[in-house]
PDB file of C-alpha atoms in Angstrom:
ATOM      1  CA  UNK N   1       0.000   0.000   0.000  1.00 65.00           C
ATOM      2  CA  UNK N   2       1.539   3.367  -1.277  1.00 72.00           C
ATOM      3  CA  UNK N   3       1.851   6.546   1.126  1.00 82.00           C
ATOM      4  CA  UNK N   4      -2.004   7.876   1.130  1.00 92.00           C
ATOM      5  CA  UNK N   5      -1.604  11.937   0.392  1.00 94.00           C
ATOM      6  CA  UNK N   6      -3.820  14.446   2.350  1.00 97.00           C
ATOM      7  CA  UNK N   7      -6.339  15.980   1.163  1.00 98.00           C
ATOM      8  CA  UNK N   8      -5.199  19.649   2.469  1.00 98.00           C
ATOM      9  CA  UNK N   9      -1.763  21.680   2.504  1.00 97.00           C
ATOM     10  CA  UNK N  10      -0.122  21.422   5.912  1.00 96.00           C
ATOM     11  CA  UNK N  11       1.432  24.147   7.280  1.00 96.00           C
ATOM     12  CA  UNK N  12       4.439  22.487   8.074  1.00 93.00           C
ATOM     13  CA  UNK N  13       6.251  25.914   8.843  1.00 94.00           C
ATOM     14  CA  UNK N  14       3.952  26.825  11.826  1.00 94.00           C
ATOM     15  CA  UNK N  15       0.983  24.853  13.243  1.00 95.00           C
ATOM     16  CA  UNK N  16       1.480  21.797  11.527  1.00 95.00           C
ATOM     17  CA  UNK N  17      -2.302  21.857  10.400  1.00 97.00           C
ATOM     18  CA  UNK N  18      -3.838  21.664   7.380  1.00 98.00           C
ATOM     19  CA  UNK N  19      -4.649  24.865   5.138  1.00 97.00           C
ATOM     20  CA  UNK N  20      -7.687  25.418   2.694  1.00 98.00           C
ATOM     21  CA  UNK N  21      -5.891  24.696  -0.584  1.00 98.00           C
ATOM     22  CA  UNK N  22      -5.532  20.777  -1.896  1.00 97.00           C
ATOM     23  CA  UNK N  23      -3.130  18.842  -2.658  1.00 97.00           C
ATOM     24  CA  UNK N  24      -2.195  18.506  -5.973  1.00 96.00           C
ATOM     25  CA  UNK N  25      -3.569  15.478  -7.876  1.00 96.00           C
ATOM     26  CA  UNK N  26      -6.870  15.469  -4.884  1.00 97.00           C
ATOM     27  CA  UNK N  27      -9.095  17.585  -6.858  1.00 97.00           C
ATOM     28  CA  UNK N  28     -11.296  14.288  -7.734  1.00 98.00           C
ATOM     29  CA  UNK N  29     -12.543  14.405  -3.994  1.00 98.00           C
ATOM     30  CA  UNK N  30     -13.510  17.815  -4.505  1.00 96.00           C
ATOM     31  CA  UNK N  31     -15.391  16.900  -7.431  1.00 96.00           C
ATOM     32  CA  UNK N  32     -17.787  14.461  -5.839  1.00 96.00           C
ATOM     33  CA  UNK N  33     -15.708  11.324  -6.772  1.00 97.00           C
ATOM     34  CA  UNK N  34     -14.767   8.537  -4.654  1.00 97.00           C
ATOM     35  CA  UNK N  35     -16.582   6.994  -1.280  1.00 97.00           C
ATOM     36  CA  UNK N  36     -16.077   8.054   1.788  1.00 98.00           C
ATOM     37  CA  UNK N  37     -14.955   5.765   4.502  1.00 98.00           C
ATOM     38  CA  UNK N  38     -13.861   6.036   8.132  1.00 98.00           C
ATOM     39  CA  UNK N  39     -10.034   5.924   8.606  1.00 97.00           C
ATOM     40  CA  UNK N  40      -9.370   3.165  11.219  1.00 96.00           C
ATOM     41  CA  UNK N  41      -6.561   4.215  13.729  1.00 96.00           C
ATOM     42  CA  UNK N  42      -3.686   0.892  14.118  1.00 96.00           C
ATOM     43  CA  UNK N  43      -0.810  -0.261  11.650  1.00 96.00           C
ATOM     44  CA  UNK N  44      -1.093  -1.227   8.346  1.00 95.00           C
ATOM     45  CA  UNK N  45      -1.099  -4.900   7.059  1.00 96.00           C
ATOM     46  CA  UNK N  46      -1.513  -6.647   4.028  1.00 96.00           C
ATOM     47  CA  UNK N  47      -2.454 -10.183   3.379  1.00 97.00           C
ATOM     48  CA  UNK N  48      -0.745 -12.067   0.398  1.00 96.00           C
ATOM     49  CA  UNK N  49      -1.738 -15.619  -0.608  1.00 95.00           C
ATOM     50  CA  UNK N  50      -2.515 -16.955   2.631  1.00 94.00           C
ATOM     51  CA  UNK N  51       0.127 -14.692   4.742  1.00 95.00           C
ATOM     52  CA  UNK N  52       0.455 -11.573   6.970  1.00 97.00           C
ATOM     53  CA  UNK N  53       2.407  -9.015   6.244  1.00 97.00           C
ATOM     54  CA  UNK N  54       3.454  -5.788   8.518  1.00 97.00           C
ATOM     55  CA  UNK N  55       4.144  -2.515   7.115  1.00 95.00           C
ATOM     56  CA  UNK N  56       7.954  -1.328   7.156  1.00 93.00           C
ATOM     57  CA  UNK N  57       9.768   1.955   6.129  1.00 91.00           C
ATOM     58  CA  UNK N  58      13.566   0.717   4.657  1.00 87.00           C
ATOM     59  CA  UNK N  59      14.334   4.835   5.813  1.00 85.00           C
ATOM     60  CA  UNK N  60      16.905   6.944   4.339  1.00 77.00           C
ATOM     61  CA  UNK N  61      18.535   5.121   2.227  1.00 71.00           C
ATOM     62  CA  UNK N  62      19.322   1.911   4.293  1.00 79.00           C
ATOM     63  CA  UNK N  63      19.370  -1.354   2.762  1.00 85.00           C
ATOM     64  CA  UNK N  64      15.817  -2.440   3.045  1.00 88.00           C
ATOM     65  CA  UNK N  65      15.507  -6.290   4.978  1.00 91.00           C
ATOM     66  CA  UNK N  66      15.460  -9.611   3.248  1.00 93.00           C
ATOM     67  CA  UNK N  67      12.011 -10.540   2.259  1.00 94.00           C
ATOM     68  CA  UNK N  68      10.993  -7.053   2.224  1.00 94.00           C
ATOM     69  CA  UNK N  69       7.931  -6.457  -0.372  1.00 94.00           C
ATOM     70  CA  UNK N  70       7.836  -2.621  -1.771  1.00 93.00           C
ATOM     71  CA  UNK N  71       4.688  -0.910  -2.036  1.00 91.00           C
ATOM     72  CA  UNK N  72       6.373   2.253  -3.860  1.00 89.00           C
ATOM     73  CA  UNK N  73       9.244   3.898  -4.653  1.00 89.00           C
ATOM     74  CA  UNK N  74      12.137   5.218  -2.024  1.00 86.00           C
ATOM     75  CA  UNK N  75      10.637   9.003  -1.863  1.00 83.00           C
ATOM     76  CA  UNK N  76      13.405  11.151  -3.287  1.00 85.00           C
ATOM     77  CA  UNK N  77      12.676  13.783  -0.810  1.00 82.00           C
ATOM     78  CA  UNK N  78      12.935  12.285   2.623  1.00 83.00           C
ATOM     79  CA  UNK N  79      14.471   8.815   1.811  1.00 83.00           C
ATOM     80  CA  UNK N  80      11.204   7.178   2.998  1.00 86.00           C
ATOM     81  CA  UNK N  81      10.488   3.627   1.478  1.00 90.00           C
ATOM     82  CA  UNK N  82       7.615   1.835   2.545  1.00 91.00           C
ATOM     83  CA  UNK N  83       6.453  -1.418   2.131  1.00 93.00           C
ATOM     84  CA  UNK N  84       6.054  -5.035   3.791  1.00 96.00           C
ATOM     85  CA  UNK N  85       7.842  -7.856   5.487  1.00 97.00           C
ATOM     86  CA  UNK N  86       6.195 -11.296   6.754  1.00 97.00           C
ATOM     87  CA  UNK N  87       4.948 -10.912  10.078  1.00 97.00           C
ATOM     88  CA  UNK N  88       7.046 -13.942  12.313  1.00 95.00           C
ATOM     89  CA  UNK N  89       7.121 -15.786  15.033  1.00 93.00           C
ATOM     90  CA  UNK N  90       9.110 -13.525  17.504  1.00 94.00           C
ATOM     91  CA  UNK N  91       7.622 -11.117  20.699  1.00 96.00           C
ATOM     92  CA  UNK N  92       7.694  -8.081  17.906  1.00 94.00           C
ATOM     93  CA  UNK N  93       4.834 -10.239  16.199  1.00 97.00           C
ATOM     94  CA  UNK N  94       2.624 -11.070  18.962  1.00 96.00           C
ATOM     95  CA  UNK N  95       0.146  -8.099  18.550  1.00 97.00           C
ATOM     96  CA  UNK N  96      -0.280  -9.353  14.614  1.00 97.00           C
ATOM     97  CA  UNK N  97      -0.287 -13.042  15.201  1.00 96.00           C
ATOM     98  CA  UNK N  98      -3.059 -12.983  18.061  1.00 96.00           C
ATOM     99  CA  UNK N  99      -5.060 -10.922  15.564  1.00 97.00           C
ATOM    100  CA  UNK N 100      -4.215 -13.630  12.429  1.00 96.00           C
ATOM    101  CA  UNK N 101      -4.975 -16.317  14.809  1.00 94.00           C
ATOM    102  CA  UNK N 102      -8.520 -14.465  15.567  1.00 92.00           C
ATOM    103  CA  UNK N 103      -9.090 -14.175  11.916  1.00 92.00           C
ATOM    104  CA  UNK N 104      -8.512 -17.982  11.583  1.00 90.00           C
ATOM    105  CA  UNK N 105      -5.300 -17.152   9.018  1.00 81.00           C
ATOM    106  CA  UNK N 106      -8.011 -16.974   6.424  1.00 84.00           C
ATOM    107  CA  UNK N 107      -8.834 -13.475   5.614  1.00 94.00           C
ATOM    108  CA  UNK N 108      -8.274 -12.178   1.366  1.00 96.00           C
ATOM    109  CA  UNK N 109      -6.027 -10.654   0.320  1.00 96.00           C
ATOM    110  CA  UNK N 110      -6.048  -7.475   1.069  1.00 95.00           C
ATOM    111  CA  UNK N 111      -5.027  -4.333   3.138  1.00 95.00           C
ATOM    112  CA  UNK N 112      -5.486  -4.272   7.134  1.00 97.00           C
ATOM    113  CA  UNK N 113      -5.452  -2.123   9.769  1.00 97.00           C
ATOM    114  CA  UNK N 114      -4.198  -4.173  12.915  1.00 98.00           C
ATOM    115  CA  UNK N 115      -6.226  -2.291  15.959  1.00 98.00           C
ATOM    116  CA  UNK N 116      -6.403  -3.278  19.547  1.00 97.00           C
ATOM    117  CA  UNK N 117      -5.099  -3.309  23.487  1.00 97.00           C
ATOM    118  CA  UNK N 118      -1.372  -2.851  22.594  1.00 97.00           C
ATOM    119  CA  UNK N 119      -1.876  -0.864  19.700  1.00 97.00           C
ATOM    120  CA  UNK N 120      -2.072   3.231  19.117  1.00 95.00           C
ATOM    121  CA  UNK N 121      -2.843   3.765  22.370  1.00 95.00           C
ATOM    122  CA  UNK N 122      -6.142   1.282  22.149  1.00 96.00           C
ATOM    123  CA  UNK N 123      -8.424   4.261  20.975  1.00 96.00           C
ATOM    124  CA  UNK N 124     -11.223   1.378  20.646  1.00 96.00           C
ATOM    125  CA  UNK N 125     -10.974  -0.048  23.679  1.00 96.00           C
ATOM    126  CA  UNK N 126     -10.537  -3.316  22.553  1.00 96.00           C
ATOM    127  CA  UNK N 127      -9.035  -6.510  24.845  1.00 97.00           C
ATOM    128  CA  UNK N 128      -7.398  -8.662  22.141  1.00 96.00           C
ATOM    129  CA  UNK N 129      -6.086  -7.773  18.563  1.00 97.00           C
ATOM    130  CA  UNK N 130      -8.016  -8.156  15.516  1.00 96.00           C
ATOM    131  CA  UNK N 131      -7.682  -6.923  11.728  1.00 97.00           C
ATOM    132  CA  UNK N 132     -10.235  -4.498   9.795  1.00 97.00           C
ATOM    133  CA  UNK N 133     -10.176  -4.423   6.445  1.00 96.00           C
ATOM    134  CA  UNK N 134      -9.319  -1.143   4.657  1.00 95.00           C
ATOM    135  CA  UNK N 135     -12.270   1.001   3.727  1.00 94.00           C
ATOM    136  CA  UNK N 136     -14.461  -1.301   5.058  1.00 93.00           C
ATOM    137  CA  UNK N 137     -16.576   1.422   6.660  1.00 96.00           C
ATOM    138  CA  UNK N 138     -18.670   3.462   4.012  1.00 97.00           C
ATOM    139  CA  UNK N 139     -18.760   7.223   5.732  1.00 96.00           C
ATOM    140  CA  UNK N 140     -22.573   8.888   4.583  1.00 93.00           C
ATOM    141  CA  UNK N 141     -22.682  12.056   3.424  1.00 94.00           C
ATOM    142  CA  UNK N 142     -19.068  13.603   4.233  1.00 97.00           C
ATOM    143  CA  UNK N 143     -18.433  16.888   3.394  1.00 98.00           C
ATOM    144  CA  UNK N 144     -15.727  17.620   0.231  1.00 97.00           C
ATOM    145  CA  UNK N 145     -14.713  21.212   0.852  1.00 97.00           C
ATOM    146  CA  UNK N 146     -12.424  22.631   3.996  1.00 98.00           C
ATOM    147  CA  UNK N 147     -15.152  24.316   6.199  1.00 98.00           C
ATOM    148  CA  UNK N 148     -17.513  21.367   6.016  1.00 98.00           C
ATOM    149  CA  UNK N 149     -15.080  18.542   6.883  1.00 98.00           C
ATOM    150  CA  UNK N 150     -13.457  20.807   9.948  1.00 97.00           C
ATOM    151  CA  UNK N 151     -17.075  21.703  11.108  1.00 97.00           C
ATOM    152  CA  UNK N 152     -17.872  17.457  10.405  1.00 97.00           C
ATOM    153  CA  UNK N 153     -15.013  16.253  12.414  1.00 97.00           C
ATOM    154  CA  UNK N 154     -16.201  18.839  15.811  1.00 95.00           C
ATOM    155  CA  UNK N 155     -19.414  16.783  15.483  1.00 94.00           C
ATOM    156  CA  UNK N 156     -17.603  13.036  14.328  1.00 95.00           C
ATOM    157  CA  UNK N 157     -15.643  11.086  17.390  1.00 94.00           C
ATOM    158  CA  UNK N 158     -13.216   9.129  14.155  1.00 96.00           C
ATOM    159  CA  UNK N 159      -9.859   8.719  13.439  1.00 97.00           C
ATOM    160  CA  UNK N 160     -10.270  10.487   9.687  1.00 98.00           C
ATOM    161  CA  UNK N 161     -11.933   9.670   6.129  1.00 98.00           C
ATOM    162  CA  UNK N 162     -10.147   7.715   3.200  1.00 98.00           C
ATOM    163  CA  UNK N 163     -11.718   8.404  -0.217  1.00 98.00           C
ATOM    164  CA  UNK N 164     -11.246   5.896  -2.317  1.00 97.00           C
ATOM    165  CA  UNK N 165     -11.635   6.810  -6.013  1.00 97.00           C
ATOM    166  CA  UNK N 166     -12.856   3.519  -8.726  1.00 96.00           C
ATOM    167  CA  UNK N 167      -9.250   3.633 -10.170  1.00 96.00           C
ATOM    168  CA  UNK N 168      -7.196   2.747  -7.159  1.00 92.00           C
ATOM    169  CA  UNK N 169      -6.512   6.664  -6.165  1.00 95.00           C
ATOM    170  CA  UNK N 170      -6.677   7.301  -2.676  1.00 96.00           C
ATOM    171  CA  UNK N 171      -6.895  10.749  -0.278  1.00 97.00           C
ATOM    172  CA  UNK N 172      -7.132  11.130   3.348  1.00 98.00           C
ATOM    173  CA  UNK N 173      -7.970  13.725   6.256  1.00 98.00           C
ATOM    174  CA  UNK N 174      -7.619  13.300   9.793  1.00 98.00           C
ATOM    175  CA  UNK N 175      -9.391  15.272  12.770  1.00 97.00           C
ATOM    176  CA  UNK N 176      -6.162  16.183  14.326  1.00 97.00           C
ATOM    177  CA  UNK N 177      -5.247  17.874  11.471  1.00 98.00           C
ATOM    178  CA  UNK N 178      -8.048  20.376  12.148  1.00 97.00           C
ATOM    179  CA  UNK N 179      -6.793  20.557  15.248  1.00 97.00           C
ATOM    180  CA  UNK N 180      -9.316  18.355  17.184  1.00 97.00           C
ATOM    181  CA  UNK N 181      -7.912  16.081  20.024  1.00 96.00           C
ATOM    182  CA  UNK N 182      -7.808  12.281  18.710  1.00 95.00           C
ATOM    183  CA  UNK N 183      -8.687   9.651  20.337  1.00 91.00           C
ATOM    184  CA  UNK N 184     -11.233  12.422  22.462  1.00 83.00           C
TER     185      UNK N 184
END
């Protein structure tokens, strides 16, 4: 799974929140295309034929692991490279295997969000570990434009909204980057 881009200019210079003026390449959202859907707060998997997979970031130019799976590019900018590696069998892992063991190893292929008691903080309150699939969540009637979505999140206790466009593109905003407290 590639980097997700913003939806909104960050000020990176001062507050560190986002600006009305979007990101270049996220005017689709604008438009009215894409579906909504709540952003789930945990770390990224993937399944792959029948295995899990955590997200890694080979940063900064260092040699990136054996088995490591590339979702993109090395980002010429800031040396990021993200991508996968097979979750294993050590303490690092436990978090993702009780959650694979709770999904019976059998979930598609697909993108995860590993949420739970030992992850994030445990904004869900959860007691084990399990794994939500990406965009799972369909969002109703989101607003597009700057003012709506900052006066949506005051009234909407979530993590953020991914819009997922039909051809793969994807855009995200998150509460905190209004400024609002996450988790509340």
């Amino acid at each position: 799974m590639q980097k997700v881009p913003s939806l909104f200019k960050r000020d990176y210079e001062g507050t560190r929140l986002v600006y009305d003026e979007m990101v270049e390449g996220c005017e689709w959202v604008r438009n009215g295309e894409g579906v909504a859907t709540i952003k789930i707060d945990g770390t990224s998997c993937m399944v792959k034929d029948g295995m899990l997979y955590k997200r890694y970031d080979a940063k900064q130019g260092k040699p990136a692991p054996e088995g490591f799976i590339a979702a993109q590019e090395p980002d010429p900018k800031t040396g990021h490279w993200p991508g996968w590696l097979e979750v294993g069998n050590g303490n690092e892992d436990k978090w993702h295997q009780e959650a694979w063991i709770v999904a019976k190893n059998a979930l598609p292929d697909g993108t995860y969000e590993l949420i739970g008691a030992k992850v994030q903080g445990n904004p869900y309150k959860l007691a084990g570990h399990k794994l939500v699939a990406h965009g799972a969540e369909v969002a109703e009637d989101v607003p597009r434009d700057f003012d709506g979505l900052k006066a949506w999140f005051n009234d909407h206790s979530i993590e953020g909204i991914v819009w997922h466009h039909p051809d793969g593109r994807m855009c995200k905003i998150k509460r905190k980057d209004f400024g609002y407290k996450w988790p509340e």
